[in-house]
Coordinates of C-alpha atoms in Angstrom, one line a residue:
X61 CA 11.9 90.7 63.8
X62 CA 13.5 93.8 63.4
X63 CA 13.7 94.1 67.3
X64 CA 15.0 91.2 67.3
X65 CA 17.9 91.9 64.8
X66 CA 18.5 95.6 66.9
X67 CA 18.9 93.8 69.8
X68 CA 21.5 91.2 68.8
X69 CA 23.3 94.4 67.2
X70 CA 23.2 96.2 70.5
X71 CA 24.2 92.5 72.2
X72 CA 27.4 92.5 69.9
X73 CA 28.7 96.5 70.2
X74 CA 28.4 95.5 74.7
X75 CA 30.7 92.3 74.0
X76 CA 32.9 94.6 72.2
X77 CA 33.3 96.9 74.9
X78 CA 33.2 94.2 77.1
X79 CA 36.3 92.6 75.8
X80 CA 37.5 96.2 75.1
X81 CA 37.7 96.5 78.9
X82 CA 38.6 92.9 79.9
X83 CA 41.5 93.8 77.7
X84 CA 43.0 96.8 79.7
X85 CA 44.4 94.3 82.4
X86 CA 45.4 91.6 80.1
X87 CA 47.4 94.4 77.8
X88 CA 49.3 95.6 81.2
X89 CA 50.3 92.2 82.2
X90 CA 51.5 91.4 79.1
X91 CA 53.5 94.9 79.5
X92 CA 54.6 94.6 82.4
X93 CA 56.0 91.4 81.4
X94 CA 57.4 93.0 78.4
X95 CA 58.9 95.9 80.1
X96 CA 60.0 94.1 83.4
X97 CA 62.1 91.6 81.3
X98 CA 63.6 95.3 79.6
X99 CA 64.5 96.4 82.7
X100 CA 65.8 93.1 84.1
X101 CA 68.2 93.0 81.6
X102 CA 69.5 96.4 81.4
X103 CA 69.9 96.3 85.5
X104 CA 71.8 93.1 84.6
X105 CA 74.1 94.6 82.5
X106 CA 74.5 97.9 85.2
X107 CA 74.9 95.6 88.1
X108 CA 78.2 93.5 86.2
X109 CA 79.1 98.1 85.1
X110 CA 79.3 98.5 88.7
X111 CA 81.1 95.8 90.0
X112 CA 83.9 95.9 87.2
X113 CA 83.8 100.1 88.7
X114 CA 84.2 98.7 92.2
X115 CA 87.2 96.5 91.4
X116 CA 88.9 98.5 89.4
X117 CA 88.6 101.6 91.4
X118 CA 89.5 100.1 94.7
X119 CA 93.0 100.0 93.6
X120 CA 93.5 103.2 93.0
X121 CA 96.1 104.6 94.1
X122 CA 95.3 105.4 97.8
X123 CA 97.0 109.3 96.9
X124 CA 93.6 110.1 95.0
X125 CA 91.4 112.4 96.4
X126 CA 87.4 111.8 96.8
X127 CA 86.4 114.2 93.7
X128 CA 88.9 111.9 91.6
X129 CA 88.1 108.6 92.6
X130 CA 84.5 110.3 91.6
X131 CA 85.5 111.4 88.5
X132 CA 87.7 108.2 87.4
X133 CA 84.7 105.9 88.6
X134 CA 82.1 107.8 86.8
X135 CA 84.1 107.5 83.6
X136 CA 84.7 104.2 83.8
X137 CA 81.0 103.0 84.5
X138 CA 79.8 105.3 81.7
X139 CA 82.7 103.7 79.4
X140 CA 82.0 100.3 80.5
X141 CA 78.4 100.0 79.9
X142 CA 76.5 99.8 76.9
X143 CA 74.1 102.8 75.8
X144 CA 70.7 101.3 75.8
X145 CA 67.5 102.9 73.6
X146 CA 64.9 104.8 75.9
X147 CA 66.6 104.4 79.1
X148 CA 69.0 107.2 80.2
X149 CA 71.6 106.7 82.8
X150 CA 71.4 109.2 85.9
X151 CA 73.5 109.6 89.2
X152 CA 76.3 107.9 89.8
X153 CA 78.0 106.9 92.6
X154 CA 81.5 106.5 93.3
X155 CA 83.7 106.9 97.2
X156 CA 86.1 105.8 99.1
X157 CA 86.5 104.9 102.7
X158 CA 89.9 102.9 103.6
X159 CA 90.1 100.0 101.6
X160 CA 86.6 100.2 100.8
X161 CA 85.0 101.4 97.7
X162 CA 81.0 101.8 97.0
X163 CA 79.5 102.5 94.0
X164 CA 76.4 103.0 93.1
X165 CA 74.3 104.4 90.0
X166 CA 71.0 105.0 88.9
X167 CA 68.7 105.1 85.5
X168 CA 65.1 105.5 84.1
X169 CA 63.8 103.3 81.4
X170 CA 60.9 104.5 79.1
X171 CA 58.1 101.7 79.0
X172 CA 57.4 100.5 76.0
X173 CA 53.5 98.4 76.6
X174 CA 52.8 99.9 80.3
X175 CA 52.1 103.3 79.3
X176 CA 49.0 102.4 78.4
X177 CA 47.9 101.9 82.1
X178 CA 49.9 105.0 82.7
X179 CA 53.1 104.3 83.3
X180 CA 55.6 105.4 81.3
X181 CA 58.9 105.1 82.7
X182 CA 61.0 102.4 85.5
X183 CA 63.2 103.6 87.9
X184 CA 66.5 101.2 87.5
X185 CA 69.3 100.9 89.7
X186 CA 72.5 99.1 91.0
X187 CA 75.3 99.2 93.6
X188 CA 78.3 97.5 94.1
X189 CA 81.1 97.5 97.0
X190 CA 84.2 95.9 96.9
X191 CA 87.3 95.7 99.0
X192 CA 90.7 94.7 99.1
X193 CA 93.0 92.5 101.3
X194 CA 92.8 94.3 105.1
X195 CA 95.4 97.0 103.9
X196 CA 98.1 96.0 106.3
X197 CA 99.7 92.5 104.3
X198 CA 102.5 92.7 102.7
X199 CA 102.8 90.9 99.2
X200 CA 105.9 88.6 97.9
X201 CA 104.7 87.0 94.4
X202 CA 107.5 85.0 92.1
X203 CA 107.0 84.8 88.6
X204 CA 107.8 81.4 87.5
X205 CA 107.7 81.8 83.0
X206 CA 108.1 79.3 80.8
X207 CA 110.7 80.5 78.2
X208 CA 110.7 77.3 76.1
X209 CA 111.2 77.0 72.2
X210 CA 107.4 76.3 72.2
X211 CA 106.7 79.5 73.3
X212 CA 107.4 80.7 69.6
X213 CA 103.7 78.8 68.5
X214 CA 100.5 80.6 68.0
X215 CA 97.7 81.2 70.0
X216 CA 95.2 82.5 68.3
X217 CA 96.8 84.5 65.2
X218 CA 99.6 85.7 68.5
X219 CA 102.7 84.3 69.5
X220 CA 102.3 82.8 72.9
X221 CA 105.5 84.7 74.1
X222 CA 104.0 88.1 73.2
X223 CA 100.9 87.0 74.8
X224 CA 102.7 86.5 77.9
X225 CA 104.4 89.4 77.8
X226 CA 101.9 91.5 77.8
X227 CA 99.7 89.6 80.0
X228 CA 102.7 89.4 82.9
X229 CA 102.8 93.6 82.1
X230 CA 99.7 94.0 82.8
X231 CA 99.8 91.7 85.8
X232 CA 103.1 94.0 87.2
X233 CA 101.0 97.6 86.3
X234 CA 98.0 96.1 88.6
X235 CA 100.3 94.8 91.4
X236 CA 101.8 98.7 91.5
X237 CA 98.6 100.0 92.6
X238 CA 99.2 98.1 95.9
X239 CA 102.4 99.2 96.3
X240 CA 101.7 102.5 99.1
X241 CA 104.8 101.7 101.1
X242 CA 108.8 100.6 99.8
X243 CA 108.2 96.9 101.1
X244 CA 103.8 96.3 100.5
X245 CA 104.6 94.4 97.4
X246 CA 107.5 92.7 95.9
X247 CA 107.9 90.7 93.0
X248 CA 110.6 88.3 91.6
X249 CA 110.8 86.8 88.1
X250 CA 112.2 83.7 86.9
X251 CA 112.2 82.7 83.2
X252 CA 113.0 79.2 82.6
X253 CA 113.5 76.1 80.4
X254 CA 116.1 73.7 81.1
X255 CA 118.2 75.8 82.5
X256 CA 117.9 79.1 84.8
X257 CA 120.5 82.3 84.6
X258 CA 122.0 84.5 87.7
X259 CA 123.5 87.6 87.6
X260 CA 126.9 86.6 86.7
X261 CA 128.6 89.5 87.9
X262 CA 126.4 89.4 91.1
X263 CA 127.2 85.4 92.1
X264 CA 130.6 84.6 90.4
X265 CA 132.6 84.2 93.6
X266 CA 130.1 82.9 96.1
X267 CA 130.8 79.9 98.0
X268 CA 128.2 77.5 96.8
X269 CA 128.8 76.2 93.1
X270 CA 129.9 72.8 92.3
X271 CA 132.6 73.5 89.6
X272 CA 134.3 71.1 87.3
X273 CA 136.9 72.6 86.9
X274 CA 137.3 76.3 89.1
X275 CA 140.1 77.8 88.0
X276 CA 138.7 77.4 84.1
X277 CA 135.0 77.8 84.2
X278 CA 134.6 80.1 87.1
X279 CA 135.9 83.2 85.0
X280 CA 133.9 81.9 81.8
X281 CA 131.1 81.3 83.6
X282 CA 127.4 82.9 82.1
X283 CA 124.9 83.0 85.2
X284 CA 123.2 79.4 83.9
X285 CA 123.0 77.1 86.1
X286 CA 120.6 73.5 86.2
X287 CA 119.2 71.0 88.9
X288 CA 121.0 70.3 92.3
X289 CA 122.1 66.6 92.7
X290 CA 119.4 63.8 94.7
X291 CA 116.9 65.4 97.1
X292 CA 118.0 69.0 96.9
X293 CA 117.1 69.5 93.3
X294 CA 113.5 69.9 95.2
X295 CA 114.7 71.7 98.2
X296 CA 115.2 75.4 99.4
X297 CA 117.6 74.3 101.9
X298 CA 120.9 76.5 101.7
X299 CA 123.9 75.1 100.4
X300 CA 126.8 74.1 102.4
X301 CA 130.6 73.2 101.6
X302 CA 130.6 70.0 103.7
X303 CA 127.8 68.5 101.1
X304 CA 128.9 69.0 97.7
X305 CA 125.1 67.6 96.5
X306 CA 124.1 70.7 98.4
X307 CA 125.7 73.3 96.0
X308 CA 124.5 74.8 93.0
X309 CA 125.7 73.3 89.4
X310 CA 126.8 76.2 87.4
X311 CA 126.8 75.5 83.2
X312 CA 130.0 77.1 81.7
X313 CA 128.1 78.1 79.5
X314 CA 124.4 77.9 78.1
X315 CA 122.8 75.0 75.8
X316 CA 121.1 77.3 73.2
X317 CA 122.5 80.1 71.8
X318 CA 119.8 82.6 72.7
X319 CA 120.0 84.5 76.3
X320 CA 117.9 83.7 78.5
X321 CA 117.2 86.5 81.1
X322 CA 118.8 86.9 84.0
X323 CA 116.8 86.0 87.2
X324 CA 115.2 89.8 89.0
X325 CA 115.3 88.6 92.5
X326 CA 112.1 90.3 94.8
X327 CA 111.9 93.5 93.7
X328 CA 109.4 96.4 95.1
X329 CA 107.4 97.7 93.2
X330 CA 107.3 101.2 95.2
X331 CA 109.8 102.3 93.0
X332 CA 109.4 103.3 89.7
X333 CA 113.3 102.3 88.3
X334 CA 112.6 98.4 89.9
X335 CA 109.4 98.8 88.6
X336 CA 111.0 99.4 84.7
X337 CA 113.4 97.0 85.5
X338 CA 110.7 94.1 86.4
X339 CA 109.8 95.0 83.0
X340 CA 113.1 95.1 81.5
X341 CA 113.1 90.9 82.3
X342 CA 110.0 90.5 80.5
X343 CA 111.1 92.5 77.4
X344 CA 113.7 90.3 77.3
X345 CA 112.7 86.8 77.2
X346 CA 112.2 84.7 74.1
X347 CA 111.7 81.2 72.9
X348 CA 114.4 78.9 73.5
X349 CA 115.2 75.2 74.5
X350 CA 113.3 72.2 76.2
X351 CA 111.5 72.4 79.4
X352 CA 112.3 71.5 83.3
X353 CA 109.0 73.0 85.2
X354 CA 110.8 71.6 88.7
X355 CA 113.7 73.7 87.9
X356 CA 111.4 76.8 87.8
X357 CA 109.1 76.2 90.7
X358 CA 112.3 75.3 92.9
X359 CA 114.1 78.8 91.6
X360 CA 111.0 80.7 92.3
X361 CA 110.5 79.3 95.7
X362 CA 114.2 80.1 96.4
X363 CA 113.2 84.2 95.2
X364 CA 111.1 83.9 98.1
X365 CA 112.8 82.5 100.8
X366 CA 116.0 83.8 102.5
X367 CA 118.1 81.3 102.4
X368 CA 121.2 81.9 99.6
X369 CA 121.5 82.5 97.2
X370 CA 118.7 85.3 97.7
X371 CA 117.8 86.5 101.1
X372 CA 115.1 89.7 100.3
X373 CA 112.3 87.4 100.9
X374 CA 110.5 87.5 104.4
X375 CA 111.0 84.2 106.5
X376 CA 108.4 81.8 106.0
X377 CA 105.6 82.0 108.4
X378 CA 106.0 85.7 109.1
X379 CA 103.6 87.6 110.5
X380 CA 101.7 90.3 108.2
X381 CA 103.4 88.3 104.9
X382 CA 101.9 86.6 102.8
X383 CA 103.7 84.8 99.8
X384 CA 102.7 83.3 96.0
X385 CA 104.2 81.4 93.3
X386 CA 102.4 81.8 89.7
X387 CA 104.1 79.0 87.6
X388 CA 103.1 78.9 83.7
X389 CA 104.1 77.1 81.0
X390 CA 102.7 75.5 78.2
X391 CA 104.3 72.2 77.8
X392 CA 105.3 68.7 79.1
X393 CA 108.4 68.2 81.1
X394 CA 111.0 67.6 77.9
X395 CA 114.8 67.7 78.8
X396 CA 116.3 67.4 82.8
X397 CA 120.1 67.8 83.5
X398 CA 120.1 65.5 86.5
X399 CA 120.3 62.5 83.7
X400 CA 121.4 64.5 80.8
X401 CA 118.3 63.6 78.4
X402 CA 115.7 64.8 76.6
X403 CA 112.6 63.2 75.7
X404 CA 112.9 63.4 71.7
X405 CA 116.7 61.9 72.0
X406 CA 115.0 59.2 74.4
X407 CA 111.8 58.6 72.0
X408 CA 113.8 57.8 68.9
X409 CA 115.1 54.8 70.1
X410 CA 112.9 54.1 72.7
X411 CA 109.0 55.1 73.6
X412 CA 108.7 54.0 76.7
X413 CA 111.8 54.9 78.4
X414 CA 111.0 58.4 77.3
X415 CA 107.4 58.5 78.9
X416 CA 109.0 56.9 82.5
X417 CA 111.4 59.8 82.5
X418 CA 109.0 62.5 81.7
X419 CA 107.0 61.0 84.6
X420 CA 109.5 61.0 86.7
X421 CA 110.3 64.7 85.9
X422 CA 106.6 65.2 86.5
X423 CA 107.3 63.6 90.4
X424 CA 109.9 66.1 90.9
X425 CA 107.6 69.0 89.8
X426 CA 105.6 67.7 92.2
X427 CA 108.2 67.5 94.9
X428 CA 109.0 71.2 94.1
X429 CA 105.5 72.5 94.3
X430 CA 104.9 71.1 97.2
X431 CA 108.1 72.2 98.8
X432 CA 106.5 75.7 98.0
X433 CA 103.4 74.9 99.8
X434 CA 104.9 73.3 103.2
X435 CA 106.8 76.5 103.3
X436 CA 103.6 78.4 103.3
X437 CA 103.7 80.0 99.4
X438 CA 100.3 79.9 98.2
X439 CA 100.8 78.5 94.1
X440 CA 99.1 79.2 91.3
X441 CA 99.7 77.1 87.9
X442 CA 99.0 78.4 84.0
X443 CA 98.8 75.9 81.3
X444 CA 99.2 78.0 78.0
X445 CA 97.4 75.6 75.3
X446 CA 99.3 72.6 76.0
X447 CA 101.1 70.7 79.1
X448 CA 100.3 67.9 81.6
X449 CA 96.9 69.0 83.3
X450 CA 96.8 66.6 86.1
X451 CA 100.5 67.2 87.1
X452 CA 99.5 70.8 87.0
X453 CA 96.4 70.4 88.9
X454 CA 98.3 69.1 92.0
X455 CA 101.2 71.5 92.1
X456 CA 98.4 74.5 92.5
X457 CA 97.3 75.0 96.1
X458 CA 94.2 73.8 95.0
X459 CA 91.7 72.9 92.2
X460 CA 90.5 76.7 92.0
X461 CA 94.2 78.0 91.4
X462 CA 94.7 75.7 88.3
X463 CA 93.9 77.9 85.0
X464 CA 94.0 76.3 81.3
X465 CA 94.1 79.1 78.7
X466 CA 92.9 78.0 75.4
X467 CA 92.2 81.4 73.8
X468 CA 94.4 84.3 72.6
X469 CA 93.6 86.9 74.7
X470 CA 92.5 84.6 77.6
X471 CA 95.8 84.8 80.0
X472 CA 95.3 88.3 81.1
X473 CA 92.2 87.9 82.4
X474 CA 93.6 85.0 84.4
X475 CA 96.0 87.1 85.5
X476 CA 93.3 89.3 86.9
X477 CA 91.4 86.9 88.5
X478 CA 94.9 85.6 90.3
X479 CA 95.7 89.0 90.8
X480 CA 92.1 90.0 92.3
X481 CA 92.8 86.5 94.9
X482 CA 96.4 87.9 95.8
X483 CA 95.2 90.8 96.9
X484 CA 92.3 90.0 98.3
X485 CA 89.8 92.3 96.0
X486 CA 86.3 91.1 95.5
X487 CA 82.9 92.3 95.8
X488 CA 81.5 92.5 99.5
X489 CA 78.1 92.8 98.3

């Protein structure tokens, strides 16, 4: 009996050791699965480190030498991505060959289960490349800003017109890495509602205005000016003396009683006093009036041609050139000159008339956008919390250059992304 009892003792202590070393392969599965998933993520998070390094890097100025487009990439990977416990970030990475930059960046991870099959750290690593355009196109890019009395709202605990502002900064500050040459990159700028403004000094005496009375208004005259008559108000065709629905419609002066900036016709960005002065127009603008998106898109298609009454756009279909329209607002068509209503005057007395004339204010937005695409502008259209998605929709290019920003914060990383298409940075692999 008591052999009996020492050998079932001896037949438990073998199971034991038995399971003890059936366990060995089970616990390193189960920590390699553990520590794989570790590493997974943390290589996740390096991989997205390198490729915002890449982008942001490649537009460096193209002055920088290779130990400072080292230096600034370095710091920026390090900056951008998150410390992680037990894993220690290594070499990194960063050069630049043409319009070309790589960058790549290693790590080691301490195991946390898999040291107890022996290994006790995992190598981690990630690389990026990205490029931009082919470093010979040359950039003309209108502005097209909805100025609007709506533009006072909130988004988010900020006023949408500071949040354009410094979004459309930012936009202009990332363009002027591109500008290596006096001509690479040009932008224009045209704030809007129902009305747009010239230069007054610039365009008093020029030919083409349709005046009421010349002799009176011409000397009074503020820069504003409103739709064209019949089929020019969506046409960049110049204006000529024998057709009088040809000519621009100056306003004596303006509906509202704040300014409303001045169009800045294309502008290079080469230059550090155009470049202050693109800036000037945006410190300028504020809230004010009802809104006339066809009057925008056909002014900022007009920046960009050179036909009168500005000719420092390329002509369309040039060679090397390659031209966009970003249009933004954040409203319905409201208010158009060429029948002298609004759509709250309308509304009060009548619903339904107000809703036809919106939509047909919406058909001539739609006229103008595409009078921007047959002449080969590329556009891009913002809706700012609130305006007519479908209309906008059609007036972009396509579906992909259609952005609806919802969130405060949200419009300069559109920007970006528009930005990052214009010039043609992206990640090669």
């Amino acid at each position: 009996m008591r052999v009996l009892r020492r050998f079932k003792a001896d037949q438990q202590g073998a199971t034991a050791m038995l399971f003890g070393l059936a366990a060995l392969p089970l616990l390193g599965a189960v920590g390699a699965a553990v520590d794989y998933g570790r590493a997974a993520n943390y290589q996740s998070r390096m991989q997205l480190a390198a490729d915002a390094t890449a982008l942001a890097i490649v537009r460096e100025p193209s002055t920088l030498n290779a130990r400072e487009i080292q230096q600034k990439g370095e710091l920026y990977l390090t900056n951008t991505l998150r410390s992680e416990p037990n894993t220690r970030l290594g070499a990194v990475s960063v050069t630049r060959v043409g319009n070309t930059v790589t960058v790549s960046a290693a790590a080691t991870m301490d195991t946390a289960l898999m040291k107890a099959v022996g290994i006790r750290t995992m190598p981690i690593g990630a690389k990026s490349e990205a490029v931009w355009g082919s470093g010979t196109e040359k950039i003309e890019v209108a502005l097209v800003l909805d100025n609007t009395g709506s533009m006072d709202r909130y988004i988010g605990g900020k006023r949408r017109m500071d949040e354009l502002k410094a979004a459309a900064k930012d936009l202009l500050k990332k363009f002027r890495t591109l500008a290596d040459q006096p001509d690479s990159v040009k932008v224009s700028i045209v704030p809007f509602d129902t009305e747009v403004r010239l230069d007054a000094n610039a365009y008093r005496y020029k030919p083409w205005f349709r005046w009421n009375n010349e002799k009176k208004d011409r000397p009074a005259w503020t820069g504003y000016v409103i739709d064209r008559y019949g089929s020019y108000a969506t046409s960049d065709e110049a204006p000529t003396s024998s057709d009088t629905n040809s000519l621009f419609v100056p306003q004596r002066k303006s509906d509202y009683s704040a300014d409303l900036p001045a169009i800045r016709p294309l502008t290079s960005l080469k230059s550090y006093s155009d470049y202050t002065q693109l800036n000037g127009v945006i410190d300028g603008m504020q809230p004010r009036g009802n809104t006339n998106i066809a009057l925008g898109a056909i002014w900022g298609l007009a920046t960009l041609s050179r036909s009168e009454p500005f000719t420092e756009g390329a002509a369309s279909g040039t060679k090397g050139v390659k031209k966009y329209m970003i249009v933004l607002t954040d409203g319905d068509n409201t208010e158009s000159h060429i029948d002298g209503k609004s759509y709250n005057s309308l509304a009060e007395k009548n619903e339904a008339k107000a809703r036809a004339m919106v939509a047909v204010m919406d058909k001539t937005t739609l006229a103008a956008c595409q009078a921007a695409k047959d002449a080969k502008v590329e556009v891009f259209t913002v809706k700012l919390l609130d305006g007519n998605e479908t209309m906008l929709k059609s007036c972009a290019s396509n579906s992909g250059n259609y952005f609806d920003v919802q969130n405060s914060g949200q419009l300069s990383k559109v920007f970006e992304i528009i930005f990052n298409a214009i010039s043609g940075t992206r990640i090669s692999s």
